[in-house]
Tab-separated table of C-alpha atoms in Angstrom:
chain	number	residue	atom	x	y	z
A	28	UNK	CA	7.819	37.160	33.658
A	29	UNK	CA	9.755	40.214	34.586
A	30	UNK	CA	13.760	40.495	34.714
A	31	UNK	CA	15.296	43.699	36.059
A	32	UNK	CA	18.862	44.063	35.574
A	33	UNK	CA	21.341	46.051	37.687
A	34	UNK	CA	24.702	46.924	38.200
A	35	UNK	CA	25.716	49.005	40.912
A	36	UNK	CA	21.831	50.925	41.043
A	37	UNK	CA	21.642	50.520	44.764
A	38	UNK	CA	20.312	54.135	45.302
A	39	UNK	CA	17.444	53.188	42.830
A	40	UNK	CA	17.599	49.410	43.216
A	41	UNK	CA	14.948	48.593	46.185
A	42	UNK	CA	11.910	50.708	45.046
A	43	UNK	CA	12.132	49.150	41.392
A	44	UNK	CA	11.863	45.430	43.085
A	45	UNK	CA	9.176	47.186	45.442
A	46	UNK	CA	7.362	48.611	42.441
A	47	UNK	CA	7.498	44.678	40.720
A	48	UNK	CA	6.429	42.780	44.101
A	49	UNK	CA	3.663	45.294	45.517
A	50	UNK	CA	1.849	44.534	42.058
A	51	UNK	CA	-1.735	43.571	42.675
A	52	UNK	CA	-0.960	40.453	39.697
A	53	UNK	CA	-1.185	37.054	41.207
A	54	UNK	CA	0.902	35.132	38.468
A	55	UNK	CA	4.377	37.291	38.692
A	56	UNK	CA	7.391	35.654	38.331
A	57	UNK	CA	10.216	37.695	38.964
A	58	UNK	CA	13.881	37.272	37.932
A	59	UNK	CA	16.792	39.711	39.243
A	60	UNK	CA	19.966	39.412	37.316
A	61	UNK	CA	23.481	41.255	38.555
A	62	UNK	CA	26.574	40.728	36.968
A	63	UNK	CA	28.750	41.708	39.887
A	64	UNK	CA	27.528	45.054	41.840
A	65	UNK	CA	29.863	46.321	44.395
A	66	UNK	CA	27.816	48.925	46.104
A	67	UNK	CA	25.782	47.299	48.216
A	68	UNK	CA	23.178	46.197	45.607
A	69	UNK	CA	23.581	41.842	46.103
A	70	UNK	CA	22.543	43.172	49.729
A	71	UNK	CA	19.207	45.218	48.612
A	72	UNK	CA	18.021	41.663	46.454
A	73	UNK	CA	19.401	39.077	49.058
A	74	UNK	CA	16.920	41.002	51.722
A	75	UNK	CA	13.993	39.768	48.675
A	76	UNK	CA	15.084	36.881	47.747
A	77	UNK	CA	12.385	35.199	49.361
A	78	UNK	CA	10.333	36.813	46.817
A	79	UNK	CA	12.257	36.849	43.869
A	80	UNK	CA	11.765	33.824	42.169
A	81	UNK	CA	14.999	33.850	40.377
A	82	UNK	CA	18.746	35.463	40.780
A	83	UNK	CA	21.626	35.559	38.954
A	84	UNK	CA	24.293	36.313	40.592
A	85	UNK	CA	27.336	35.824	37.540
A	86	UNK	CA	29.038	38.009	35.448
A	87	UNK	CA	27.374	38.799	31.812
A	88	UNK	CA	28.921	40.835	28.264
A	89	UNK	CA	26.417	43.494	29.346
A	90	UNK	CA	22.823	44.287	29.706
A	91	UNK	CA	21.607	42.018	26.481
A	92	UNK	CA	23.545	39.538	27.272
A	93	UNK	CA	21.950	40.045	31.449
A	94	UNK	CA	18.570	40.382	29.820
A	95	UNK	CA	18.944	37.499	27.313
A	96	UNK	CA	19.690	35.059	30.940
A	97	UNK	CA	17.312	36.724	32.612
A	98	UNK	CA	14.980	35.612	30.063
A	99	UNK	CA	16.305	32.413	29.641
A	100	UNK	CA	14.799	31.660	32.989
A	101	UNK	CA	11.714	32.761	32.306
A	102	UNK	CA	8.918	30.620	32.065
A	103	UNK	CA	5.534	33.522	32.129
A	104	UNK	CA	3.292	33.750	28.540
A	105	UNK	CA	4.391	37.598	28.907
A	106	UNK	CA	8.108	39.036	28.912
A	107	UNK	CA	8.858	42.232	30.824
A	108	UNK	CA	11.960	44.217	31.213
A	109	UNK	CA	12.386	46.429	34.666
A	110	UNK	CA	15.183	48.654	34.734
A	111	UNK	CA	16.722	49.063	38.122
A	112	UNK	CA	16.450	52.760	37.582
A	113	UNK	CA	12.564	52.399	36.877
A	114	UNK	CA	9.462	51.854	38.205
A	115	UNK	CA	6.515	50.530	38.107
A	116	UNK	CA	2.842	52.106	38.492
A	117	UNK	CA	0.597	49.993	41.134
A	118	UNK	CA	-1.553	48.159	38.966
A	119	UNK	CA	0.647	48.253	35.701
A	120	UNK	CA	0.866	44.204	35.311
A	121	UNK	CA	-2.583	43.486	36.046
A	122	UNK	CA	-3.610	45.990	33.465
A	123	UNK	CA	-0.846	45.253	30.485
A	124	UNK	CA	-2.232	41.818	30.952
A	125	UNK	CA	-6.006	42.183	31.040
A	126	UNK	CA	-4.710	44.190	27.620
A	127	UNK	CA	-3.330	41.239	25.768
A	128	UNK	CA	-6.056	39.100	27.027
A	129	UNK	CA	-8.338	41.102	25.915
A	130	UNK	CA	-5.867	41.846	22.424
A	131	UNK	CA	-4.309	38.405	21.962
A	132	UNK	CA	-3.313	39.213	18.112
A	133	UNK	CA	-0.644	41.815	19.983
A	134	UNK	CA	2.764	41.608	20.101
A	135	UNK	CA	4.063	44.797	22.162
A	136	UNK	CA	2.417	46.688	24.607
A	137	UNK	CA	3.512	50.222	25.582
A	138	UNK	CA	2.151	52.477	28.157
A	139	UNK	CA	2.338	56.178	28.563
A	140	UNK	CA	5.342	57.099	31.003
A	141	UNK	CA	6.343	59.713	34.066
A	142	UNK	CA	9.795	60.637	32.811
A	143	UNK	CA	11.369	61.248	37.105
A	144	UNK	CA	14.237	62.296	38.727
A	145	UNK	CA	16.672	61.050	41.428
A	146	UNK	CA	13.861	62.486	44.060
A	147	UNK	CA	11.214	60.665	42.331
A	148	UNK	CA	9.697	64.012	41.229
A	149	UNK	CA	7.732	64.088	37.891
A	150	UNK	CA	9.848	65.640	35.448
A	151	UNK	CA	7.084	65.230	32.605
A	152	UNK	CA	4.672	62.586	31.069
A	153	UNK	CA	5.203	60.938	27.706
A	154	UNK	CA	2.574	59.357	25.917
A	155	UNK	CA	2.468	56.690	23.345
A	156	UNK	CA	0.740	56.416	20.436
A	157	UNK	CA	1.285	54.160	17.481
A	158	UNK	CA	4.978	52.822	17.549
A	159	UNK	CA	6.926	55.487	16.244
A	160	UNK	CA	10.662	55.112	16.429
A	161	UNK	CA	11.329	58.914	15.973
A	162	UNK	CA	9.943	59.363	19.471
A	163	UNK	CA	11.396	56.978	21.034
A	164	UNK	CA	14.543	58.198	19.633
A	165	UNK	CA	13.961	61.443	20.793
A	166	UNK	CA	12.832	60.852	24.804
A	167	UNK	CA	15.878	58.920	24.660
A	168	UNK	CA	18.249	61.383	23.580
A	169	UNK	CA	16.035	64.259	25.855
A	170	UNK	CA	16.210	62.008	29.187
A	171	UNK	CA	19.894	60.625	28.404
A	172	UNK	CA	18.215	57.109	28.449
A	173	UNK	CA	20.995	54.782	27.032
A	174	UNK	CA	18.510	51.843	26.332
A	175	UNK	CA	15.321	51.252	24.558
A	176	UNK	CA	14.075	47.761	25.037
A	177	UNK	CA	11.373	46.085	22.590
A	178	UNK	CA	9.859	42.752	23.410
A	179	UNK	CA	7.529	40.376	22.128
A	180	UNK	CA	4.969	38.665	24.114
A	181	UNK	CA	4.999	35.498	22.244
A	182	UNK	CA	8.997	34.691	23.364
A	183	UNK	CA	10.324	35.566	19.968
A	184	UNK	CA	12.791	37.801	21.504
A	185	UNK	CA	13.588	41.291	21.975
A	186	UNK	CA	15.595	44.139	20.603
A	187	UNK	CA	17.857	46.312	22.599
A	188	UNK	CA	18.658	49.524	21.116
A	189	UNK	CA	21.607	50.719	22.246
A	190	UNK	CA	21.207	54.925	22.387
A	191	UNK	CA	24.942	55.845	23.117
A	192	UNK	CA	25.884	54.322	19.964
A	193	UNK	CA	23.025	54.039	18.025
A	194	UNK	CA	23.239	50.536	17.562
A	195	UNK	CA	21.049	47.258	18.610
A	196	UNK	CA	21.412	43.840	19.518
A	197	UNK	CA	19.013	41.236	19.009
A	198	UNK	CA	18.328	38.855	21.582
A	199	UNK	CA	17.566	34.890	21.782
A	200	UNK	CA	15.803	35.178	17.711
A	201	UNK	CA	15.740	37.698	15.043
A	202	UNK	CA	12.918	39.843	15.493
A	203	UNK	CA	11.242	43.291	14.428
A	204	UNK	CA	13.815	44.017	11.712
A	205	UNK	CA	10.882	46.463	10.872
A	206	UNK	CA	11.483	48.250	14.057
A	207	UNK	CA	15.009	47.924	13.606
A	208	UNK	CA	15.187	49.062	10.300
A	209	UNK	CA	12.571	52.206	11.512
A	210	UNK	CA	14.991	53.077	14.614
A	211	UNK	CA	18.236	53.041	12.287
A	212	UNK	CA	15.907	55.411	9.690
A	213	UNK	CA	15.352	57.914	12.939
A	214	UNK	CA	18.503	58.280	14.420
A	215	UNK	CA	20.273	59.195	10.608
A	216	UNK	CA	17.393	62.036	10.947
């Protein structure tokens, strides 16, 4: 299952739902949640809706509380989150889940990342490693990110680290208060 939110990302909006329906996966259900977009974004997913499995089209507290009914609808044995500013490689789902097939005792799966700009030019590559909250911290406060989602494949929930004021909210059940407790540690650094 993948949820994008958006509000108001039309310039960005269509080639993130392109990235998510031109994967090569053939079990992909996708759910697009907007809480009220005014810029011509309810246009860009109403032109997909035949292949957008779900939409919410109703006013939310914010992105956790858009992700956490986005994911409320979801039904898939994996949890994605799609930013409406982001994309996604050809071949990303097919891969991330030959991964936990092939890794069921894992929880999170992260991939290495092209960092772009508005022009879709590369900007630089990050790669992960182990989890490491200090560099996470760190792309997010280099690339202005304002969100760094963590979720578990097992529907436990997720964690949404809030960048601008280095705070989190955790969605649906408690969950990685290890990661939590490691992002909090960073950001004091």
């Amino acid at each position: 299952s993948i949820v994008t939110i958006s509000y108001n990302q039309a310039p960005f909006l269509e080639q993130a739902i392109a990235s998510v329906l031109d994967q090569d996966h053939p079990d992909i259900e996708y759910i697009v949640v907007d809480p009220g977009s005014t810029d011509g974004s309810r246009d860009i997913i109403e032109r997909y809706r035949p292949r957008i499995s779900r939409i919410l089209f109703e006013p939310d507290k914010g992105a956790a509380d858009g992700l956490n009914k986005g994911f409320a609808q979801a039904t898939g044995a994996l949890f994605f989150f799609l930013n409406s500013d982001d994309l996604l490689l050809p071949g990303a789902v097919s891969r991330a889940a030959a991964h936990f097939a092939a890794h069921p005792q894992a929880d999170i799966l992260m991939g290495n990342t092209f960092i772009i700009d508005a022009q879709g030019r590369t900007v630089r590559r990050v790669y992960t490693d182990k989890f490491d909250a200090r560099q996470w911290v760190k792309v997010a406060k280099e690339t202005g990110a304002r969100y760094i989602v963590f979720l578990l494949k097992h529907h436990d929930g997720c964690c949404l680290w809030d960048t601008k004021h280095m705070d989190y909210n955790i969605m649906k059940t408690p969950f990685g208060r290890d990661v939590v407790k490691e992002l909090s540690a960073a950001c004091k650094k």
